[in-house]
Tab-separated table of C-alpha atoms in Angstrom:
chain	number	residue	atom	x	y	z
A	1	MET	CA	-0.071	-0.125	-0.136
A	2	GLU	CA	1.195	3.495	-0.929
A	3	ARG	CA	2.274	6.140	1.661
A	4	THR	CA	-0.703	8.693	0.636
A	5	GLN	CA	-2.910	5.598	0.795
A	6	LEU	CA	-1.944	5.239	4.422
A	7	PHE	CA	-2.125	8.897	5.211
A	8	ASP	CA	-5.939	8.842	3.852
A	9	LEU	CA	-6.688	6.111	5.913
A	10	MET	CA	-5.000	7.597	9.318
A	11	GLY	CA	-6.768	10.800	8.355
A	12	GLU	CA	-10.077	9.123	8.145
A	13	LEU	CA	-9.486	7.301	11.393
A	14	LYS	CA	-8.560	10.582	12.892
A	15	LEU	CA	-5.066	9.024	13.706
A	16	TYR	CA	-3.302	12.240	13.533
A	17	GLY	CA	-0.387	11.263	15.898
A	18	MET	CA	0.283	8.130	14.153
A	19	LYS	CA	0.291	10.278	10.883
A	20	ALA	CA	2.654	12.608	11.919
A	21	ALA	CA	5.190	10.253	13.411
A	22	PHE	CA	4.777	7.747	10.608
A	23	ASP	CA	8.142	8.831	8.445
A	24	GLU	CA	10.464	9.277	11.552
A	25	ILE	CA	9.318	5.983	13.005
A	26	MET	CA	9.523	4.043	9.696
A	27	ALA	CA	13.065	5.336	8.884
A	28	THR	CA	14.212	4.551	12.201
A	29	ALA	CA	12.745	0.979	12.098
A	30	ILE	CA	14.491	0.535	8.313
A	31	LYS	CA	17.566	1.719	9.725
A	32	ARG	CA	17.618	-0.619	12.794
A	33	GLN	CA	15.683	-3.265	11.413
A	34	HIS	CA	12.906	-3.199	13.801
A	35	GLU	CA	10.732	-5.911	13.845
A	36	PRO	CA	6.786	-5.408	12.710
A	37	GLN	CA	5.456	-5.504	16.176
A	38	ARG	CA	7.606	-3.040	17.293
A	39	ILE	CA	6.841	-0.710	14.402
A	40	VAL	CA	3.319	-1.223	15.223
A	41	GLY	CA	3.938	-0.421	18.884
A	42	ASP	CA	5.836	2.564	18.279
A	43	LEU	CA	2.906	4.141	15.951
A	44	LEU	CA	0.565	3.330	18.875
A	45	ASN	CA	2.675	4.959	21.200
A	46	ALA	CA	2.391	8.027	19.009
A	47	GLU	CA	-0.966	8.270	18.558
A	48	ILE	CA	-1.529	7.924	22.685
A	49	ASN	CA	0.801	10.696	23.302
A	50	GLU	CA	-0.526	12.873	20.603
A	51	LYS	CA	-4.046	12.313	22.161
A	52	GLN	CA	-3.053	13.218	25.576
A	53	ALA	CA	-1.225	16.459	24.484
A	54	ARG	CA	-4.551	17.338	22.708
A	55	SER	CA	-6.452	16.487	25.833
A	56	ILE	CA	-4.267	18.452	28.173
A	57	LYS	CA	-4.510	21.523	25.298
A	58	TYR	CA	-8.072	21.330	25.485
A	59	GLN	CA	-8.615	21.124	29.387
A	60	LEU	CA	-6.048	23.922	29.813
A	61	THR	CA	-8.619	26.051	27.700
A	62	ILE	CA	-11.725	25.254	29.370
A	63	ALA	CA	-10.283	25.767	32.930
A	64	LYS	CA	-10.061	29.343	31.968
A	65	LEU	CA	-6.641	29.997	33.817
A	66	PRO	CA	-6.022	33.802	33.377
A	67	LEU	CA	-2.108	33.396	33.247
A	68	ALA	CA	0.206	30.713	32.648
A	69	LYS	CA	2.118	30.305	35.769
A	70	ASP	CA	4.204	27.249	37.180
A	71	LEU	CA	6.043	26.223	40.345
A	72	GLU	CA	9.447	26.730	38.406
A	73	ASP	CA	8.811	30.478	37.936
A	74	PHE	CA	8.140	31.144	41.775
A	75	GLN	CA	11.004	32.055	44.413
A	76	PHE	CA	10.288	30.376	47.351
A	77	GLU	CA	13.330	31.794	49.171
A	78	GLY	CA	12.736	34.500	51.600
A	79	THR	CA	8.848	33.461	51.952
A	80	PRO	CA	7.233	31.249	54.822
A	81	ILE	CA	5.385	29.392	52.108
A	82	ASN	CA	5.674	25.432	52.725
A	83	GLN	CA	7.179	24.400	49.760
A	84	THR	CA	7.006	20.521	50.269
A	85	LEU	CA	3.236	20.905	50.938
A	86	VAL	CA	2.776	23.079	47.642
A	87	ASN	CA	4.725	20.557	45.578
A	88	ASP	CA	2.440	17.523	47.436
A	89	LEU	CA	-0.559	19.493	46.308
A	90	ALA	CA	0.608	20.197	42.541
A	91	GLY	CA	1.049	16.292	42.693
A	92	GLY	CA	-2.689	15.965	42.549
A	93	GLY	CA	-2.814	13.649	45.689
A	94	PHE	CA	-5.516	15.862	47.408
A	95	ILE	CA	-7.597	15.535	44.506
A	96	ALA	CA	-7.618	11.726	44.765
A	97	GLN	CA	-8.424	12.046	48.590
A	98	GLN	CA	-11.332	14.813	47.750
A	99	ARG	CA	-9.290	17.222	49.828
A	100	ASN	CA	-9.291	21.208	49.884
A	101	ALA	CA	-6.622	23.740	49.944
A	102	VAL	CA	-6.964	27.258	51.062
A	103	LEU	CA	-3.891	29.848	50.528
A	104	VAL	CA	-3.937	32.700	52.962
A	105	GLY	CA	-1.929	35.729	53.071
A	106	GLY	CA	-1.494	39.522	52.073
A	107	THR	CA	-1.926	40.939	48.847
A	108	GLY	CA	0.865	40.494	46.564
A	109	THR	CA	2.572	37.430	48.283
A	110	GLY	CA	1.839	34.738	45.511
A	111	LYS	CA	-1.398	33.259	46.469
A	112	THR	CA	-2.564	33.290	42.682
A	113	HIS	CA	0.497	32.136	41.232
A	114	VAL	CA	0.764	29.113	43.387
A	115	ALA	CA	-3.050	28.376	42.707
A	116	ILE	CA	-2.623	28.619	39.095
A	117	ALA	CA	0.702	26.522	39.246
A	118	ILE	CA	-1.274	23.780	41.074
A	119	ALA	CA	-4.190	23.761	38.675
A	120	ARG	CA	-1.729	23.532	35.564
A	121	SER	CA	0.177	20.465	37.316
A	122	CYS	CA	-3.172	18.879	38.206
A	123	ILE	CA	-4.585	19.360	34.845
A	124	ARG	CA	-1.160	17.826	32.941
A	125	SER	CA	-1.917	14.812	35.298
A	126	GLY	CA	-5.102	14.373	33.498
A	127	ALA	CA	-7.567	16.045	36.164
A	128	ARG	CA	-10.131	18.354	35.095
A	129	GLY	CA	-10.524	21.847	36.552
A	130	ARG	CA	-12.188	25.376	36.520
A	131	PHE	CA	-10.596	28.929	37.571
A	132	TYR	CA	-13.134	31.420	38.985
A	133	ASN	CA	-12.561	34.856	40.442
A	134	VAL	CA	-15.130	34.695	43.470
A	135	VAL	CA	-16.997	37.778	42.505
A	136	ASP	CA	-17.345	36.729	38.835
A	137	LEU	CA	-18.894	33.320	40.160
A	138	VAL	CA	-21.252	34.990	42.395
A	139	ASN	CA	-22.456	37.235	39.684
A	140	ARG	CA	-23.043	34.210	37.603
A	141	LEU	CA	-24.999	32.845	40.196
A	142	GLU	CA	-27.060	35.426	40.639
A	143	ILE	CA	-27.850	35.818	36.818
A	144	GLU	CA	-28.457	31.769	36.840
A	145	THR	CA	-31.205	32.042	39.735
A	146	ARG	CA	-32.601	35.457	37.965
A	147	ASN	CA	-33.372	33.503	34.871
A	148	GLY	CA	-34.555	30.498	36.674
A	149	ARG	CA	-31.901	28.244	35.807
A	150	GLN	CA	-30.480	27.750	39.329
A	151	GLY	CA	-28.605	24.945	39.970
A	152	ARG	CA	-27.028	24.246	36.812
A	153	ILE	CA	-23.602	25.705	37.458
A	154	ALA	CA	-23.362	23.632	40.314
A	155	GLU	CA	-24.289	20.494	38.539
A	156	HIS	CA	-21.550	21.589	36.106
A	157	LEU	CA	-18.833	21.664	38.816
A	158	THR	CA	-20.041	18.742	40.493
A	159	ARG	CA	-18.078	16.926	37.419
A	160	MET	CA	-15.092	18.564	37.541
A	161	ASP	CA	-12.291	17.480	39.684
A	162	PHE	CA	-11.336	20.630	41.139
A	163	ILE	CA	-12.025	24.314	41.355
A	164	VAL	CA	-10.403	27.409	42.131
A	165	LEU	CA	-11.956	30.171	43.830
A	166	ASP	CA	-9.649	33.270	43.704
A	167	GLU	CA	-9.594	36.563	45.988
A	168	LEU	CA	-12.144	35.884	48.476
A	169	GLY	CA	-12.548	38.785	50.383
A	170	TYR	CA	-11.202	41.398	47.921
A	171	LEU	CA	-14.546	42.687	47.177
A	172	PRO	CA	-17.769	42.214	49.237
A	173	PHE	CA	-21.113	40.975	47.490
A	174	ALA	CA	-24.670	40.983	48.972
A	175	GLN	CA	-25.699	38.599	51.295
A	176	SER	CA	-28.151	36.566	48.769
A	177	GLY	CA	-24.722	35.971	46.821
A	178	GLY	CA	-23.451	34.751	49.928
A	179	GLN	CA	-26.149	32.175	50.324
A	180	LEU	CA	-25.527	30.907	46.853
A	181	LEU	CA	-22.065	30.435	47.219
A	182	PHE	CA	-22.691	28.638	50.513
A	183	HIS	CA	-25.159	26.304	48.338
A	184	LEU	CA	-22.555	25.462	46.019
A	185	VAL	CA	-19.753	24.837	48.646
A	186	SER	CA	-22.428	22.505	50.439
A	187	ARG	CA	-23.010	20.904	46.566
A	188	LEU	CA	-19.235	20.246	46.031
A	189	TYR	CA	-18.596	18.960	49.607
A	190	GLU	CA	-16.571	15.708	49.293
A	191	ARG	CA	-17.224	15.604	45.449
A	192	THR	CA	-15.035	18.045	43.818
A	193	SER	CA	-11.616	19.681	45.530
A	194	ILE	CA	-11.626	23.303	46.119
A	195	VAL	CA	-8.544	25.446	46.200
A	196	VAL	CA	-9.425	28.926	47.750
A	197	THR	CA	-7.091	31.993	47.692
A	198	THR	CA	-8.045	34.776	50.590
A	199	ASN	CA	-6.104	37.558	52.490
A	200	LEU	CA	-8.895	37.153	55.185
A	201	ALA	CA	-7.955	34.856	58.305
A	202	PHE	CA	-11.073	32.664	58.954
A	203	GLY	CA	-12.486	34.931	61.603
A	204	GLU	CA	-12.815	37.770	59.491
A	205	TRP	CA	-15.078	35.730	56.597
A	206	PRO	CA	-18.387	36.591	58.309
A	207	SER	CA	-17.497	40.339	57.122
A	208	VAL	CA	-17.999	39.057	53.509
A	209	PHE	CA	-21.007	36.676	53.666
A	210	GLY	CA	-22.880	38.939	55.980
A	211	ASP	CA	-24.179	36.088	58.121
A	212	ALA	CA	-21.984	34.575	60.959
A	213	LYS	CA	-23.768	31.224	61.412
A	214	MET	CA	-23.766	30.564	57.510
A	215	THR	CA	-20.221	31.428	57.539
A	216	THR	CA	-19.306	28.682	60.184
A	217	ALA	CA	-21.338	26.338	58.183
A	218	LEU	CA	-19.428	26.789	55.145
A	219	LEU	CA	-15.904	26.971	56.983
A	220	ASP	CA	-16.916	23.487	58.515
A	221	ARG	CA	-17.430	21.826	55.095
A	222	LEU	CA	-14.579	23.612	53.626
A	223	THR	CA	-11.904	22.717	55.990
A	224	HIS	CA	-12.977	19.334	57.063
A	225	HIS	CA	-10.401	17.943	54.888
A	226	CYS	CA	-8.109	20.697	54.142
A	227	ASP	CA	-4.288	21.817	53.810
A	228	ILE	CA	-3.518	25.609	54.870
A	229	VAL	CA	-0.863	27.311	52.951
A	230	GLU	CA	0.205	30.466	54.470
A	231	THR	CA	2.017	33.006	52.189
A	232	GLY	CA	2.750	35.741	54.757
A	233	ASN	CA	2.318	39.711	54.479
A	234	ASP	CA	5.213	40.817	52.564
A	235	SER	CA	4.590	41.738	49.165
A	236	TRP	CA	6.414	39.940	46.288
A	237	ARG	CA	5.337	42.686	43.982
A	238	PHE	CA	6.945	45.499	45.976
A	239	LYS	CA	10.338	43.839	46.326
A	240	SER	CA	10.277	42.862	42.718
A	241	ARG	CA	9.452	46.818	41.618
A	242	ASP	CA	12.241	47.880	44.314
A	243	ASP	CA	14.834	45.497	42.427
A	244	ASP	CA	13.539	46.947	39.053
A	245	HIS	CA	14.006	50.450	40.339
A	246	ALA	CA	17.522	49.750	41.374
A	247	ALA	CA	18.555	48.099	38.142
A	248	ARG	CA	17.144	51.219	36.035
A	249	ALA	CA	19.162	53.420	38.402
A	250	ARG	CA	22.159	51.596	37.608
A	251	LEU	CA	21.447	51.655	34.098
A	252	VAL	CA	20.695	55.076	33.556
A	253	SER	CA	23.899	56.300	35.688
A	254	ALA	CA	25.801	53.847	33.011
A	255	THR	CA	24.442	55.896	30.000
A	256	PRO	CA	26.955	58.345	28.680
A	257	ALA	CA	26.417	61.984	29.257
A	258	SER	CA	26.956	62.963	25.694
A	259	SER	CA	24.527	61.808	22.942
A	260	ASP	CA	27.259	62.713	20.286
A	261	GLU	CA	29.623	59.946	21.291
A	262	PRO	CA	29.295	56.846	19.138
A	263	SER	CA	28.748	54.885	22.162
A	264	ALA	CA	25.793	56.472	23.421
A	265	THR	CA	23.548	54.412	21.868
A	266	VAL	CA	20.917	54.157	24.937
A	267	ARG	CA	18.831	57.478	25.228
A	268	THR	CA	17.293	57.878	28.651
A	269	ARG	CA	13.554	58.581	28.613
A	270	ARG	CA	11.470	60.413	30.928
A	271	SER	CA	9.078	58.289	32.816
A	272	LYS	CA	5.429	58.443	32.885
A	273	GLY	CA	4.223	60.856	35.649
A	274	SER	CA	7.591	62.601	35.711
A	275	LYS	CA	7.930	66.233	36.920
A	276	LEU	CA	7.797	68.702	33.938
A	277	ASP	CA	8.803	72.367	33.816
A	278	ALA	CA	6.526	74.588	35.100
A	279	ASP	CA	7.772	77.944	32.902
A	280	ALA	CA	7.044	75.661	29.835
A	281	GLY	CA	3.529	75.710	30.809
A	282	ARG	CA	3.328	71.950	31.452
A	283	ILE	CA	2.600	70.801	34.724
A	284	ALA	CA	2.572	66.672	35.259
A	285	SER	CA	1.784	65.774	38.889
A	286	SER	CA	0.285	67.353	42.254
A	287	ARG	CA	3.620	66.778	43.989
A	288	MET	CA	5.076	69.308	41.666
A	289	LEU	CA	2.607	71.554	42.598
A	290	LEU	CA	3.173	71.378	46.292
A	291	ASP	CA	7.296	71.869	45.456
A	292	LYS	CA	6.586	74.836	43.371
A	293	PHE	CA	3.400	76.804	44.724
A	294	PRO	CA	3.003	77.597	48.039
A	295	PRO	CA	-0.516	76.997	49.411
A	296	MET	CA	-3.669	79.447	49.496
A	297	THR	CA	-3.321	81.269	52.912
A	298	GLY	CA	-5.662	83.629	54.722
A	299	THR	CA	-9.593	83.831	54.975
A	300	ALA	CA	-9.964	82.382	51.609
A	301	SER	CA	-11.194	78.566	51.177
A	302	PRO	CA	-8.383	76.210	51.176
A	303	ASN	CA	-7.668	74.508	48.080
A	304	ARG	CA	-6.565	70.885	47.897
A	305	PHE	CA	-2.883	71.652	47.788
A	306	GLY	CA	-2.636	73.819	51.031
A	307	GLY	CA	-4.654	74.877	54.158
A	308	LEU	CA	-5.934	78.229	55.578
A	309	TYR	CA	-3.378	80.607	57.477
A	310	GLY	CA	-2.113	78.876	60.436
A	311	GLY	CA	-3.209	75.436	59.430
A	312	LYS	CA	-1.918	72.342	58.050
A	313	ASP	CA	-2.535	70.824	54.588
A	314	GLN	CA	-3.845	67.257	53.952
A	315	HIS	CA	-0.017	66.422	53.869
A	316	GLU	CA	0.379	67.568	57.484
A	317	ARG	CA	2.602	70.284	56.529
A	318	ALA	CA	1.873	74.130	58.064
A	319	ALA	CA	1.071	76.940	55.550
A	320	ARG	CA	4.053	78.020	54.239
A	321	SER	CA	2.799	81.672	53.385
A	322	SER	CA	1.452	84.420	55.421
A	323	VAL	CA	-0.183	87.717	54.373
A	324	SER	CA	-1.333	90.968	56.095
A	325	GLY	CA	-5.054	92.050	55.808
A	326	ASP	CA	-7.904	89.999	54.897
A	327	HIS	CA	-7.104	88.931	51.357
A	328	ALA	CA	-5.665	85.520	50.547
A	329	LEU	CA	-2.653	85.118	48.085
A	330	PRO	CA	-3.281	83.012	45.197
A	331	VAL	CA	-1.795	79.921	44.362
A	332	GLY	CA	2.204	80.826	43.080
A	333	GLN	CA	1.911	84.251	44.645
A	334	THR	CA	4.487	85.449	47.268
A	335	GLY	CA	4.011	88.434	49.799
A	336	GLY	CA	6.330	91.277	50.142
A	337	GLU	CA	6.900	94.261	47.553
A	338	GLY	CA	7.595	93.644	43.852
A	339	ALA	CA	5.242	90.752	43.877
A	340	ASP	CA	3.925	90.788	40.062
A	341	PRO	CA	0.188	90.337	39.669
A	342	ARG	CA	0.546	89.092	36.235
A	343	ARG	CA	2.868	86.259	37.242
A	344	ALA	CA	0.475	85.324	40.022
A	345	MET	CA	-2.501	85.095	37.548
A	346	ARG	CA	-0.500	82.960	35.257
A	347	ASP	CA	0.959	80.514	37.962
A	348	ASP	CA	-2.559	80.179	39.210
A	349	GLY	CA	-3.904	79.260	35.949
A	350	LEU	CA	-1.385	76.802	35.593
A	351	ALA	CA	-2.275	75.278	38.779
A	352	SER	CA	-5.906	75.546	38.186
A	353	GLN	CA	-5.160	73.804	34.926
A	354	ALA	CA	-3.232	71.053	36.645
A	355	CYS	CA	-5.820	70.087	39.181
A	356	GLY	CA	-8.942	70.587	37.561
A	357	ALA	CA	-9.799	73.584	39.815
A	358	ARG	CA	-12.209	76.376	38.788
A	359	THR	CA	-10.896	79.267	40.772
A	360	ALA	CA	-12.113	82.636	39.205
A	361	THR	CA	-9.792	85.488	39.110
A	362	THR	CA	-10.217	89.422	39.084
A	363	GLY	CA	-8.218	91.777	36.928
A	364	ASN	CA	-5.779	92.100	39.238
A	365	GLY	CA	-4.914	88.577	39.909
A	366	TRP	CA	-6.458	87.997	43.461
A	367	ALA	CA	-8.630	85.087	44.228
């Protein structure tokens, strides 16, 4: 039988793995003089591997994981995370035992990263899972109830091996939503494993669900067979940002001062939100206004960059200018002789343009 005829038959039987590996397997078999039984076995193994790869790809797609995160990308050093426990969860043994897992810690400590990595590892081992943000799931349950189709999501999730509930406690939801979530957890109890990430201790969960007794019953089911992973409170994002800023500072300091030299191939760019020159008519940040312009003082009402005379602004700094009489100096105006009212009007206009203020000015520049 010709090669093309074999490929047509493989295509009709949907033996795509066997078809893709046919040429390589046959070339190796001829070179090493393999027996027919081994050739058939190699073709069948190629087909099985291809089907498994397609299945894993499909399961990763329907799991709706927001990012591709793996444990190899996570830095356990310097964190209180129990790496041995996390690796055990990634092995999928908790699914076979119908156990749950709760990852608790502060913002930016790697809870979602670890949960996604555990989910991906379990799916590669043949498990089926689904990822949900808790608020999104509650909204879906409420929409389902309003449409008179309650119970369908729960029925679908009971056929899953595990689900991930991410960011419990970050945003509150209505008590009716908490009741629906409690009903879902009750349906999944000892059927589908649940992985929860939260920034709240168990004693703070009633503040999210709004019902202490219902929350106690939910925790009783969730923690009956459960592993707790504590991620601490030190934000990994803040640490990474500090390291990035340090590296950027070293890069800028290494840049040649003159752009005319042939080696000056890297040009520094002004970062977003940086301070611009006020005299050029551009003001980029409120922090610059605090540095360039004194706050409004006197009897006039305070603006958002300064307070009344003798008081403090919202940054706990005392008012820096003084006036005599009942008049107030506009932003950018200084006391004493020789002060230019036109300059005051211009500077006040710049400040108003930057902060969105609508301060009316008279002809002589006073507010």
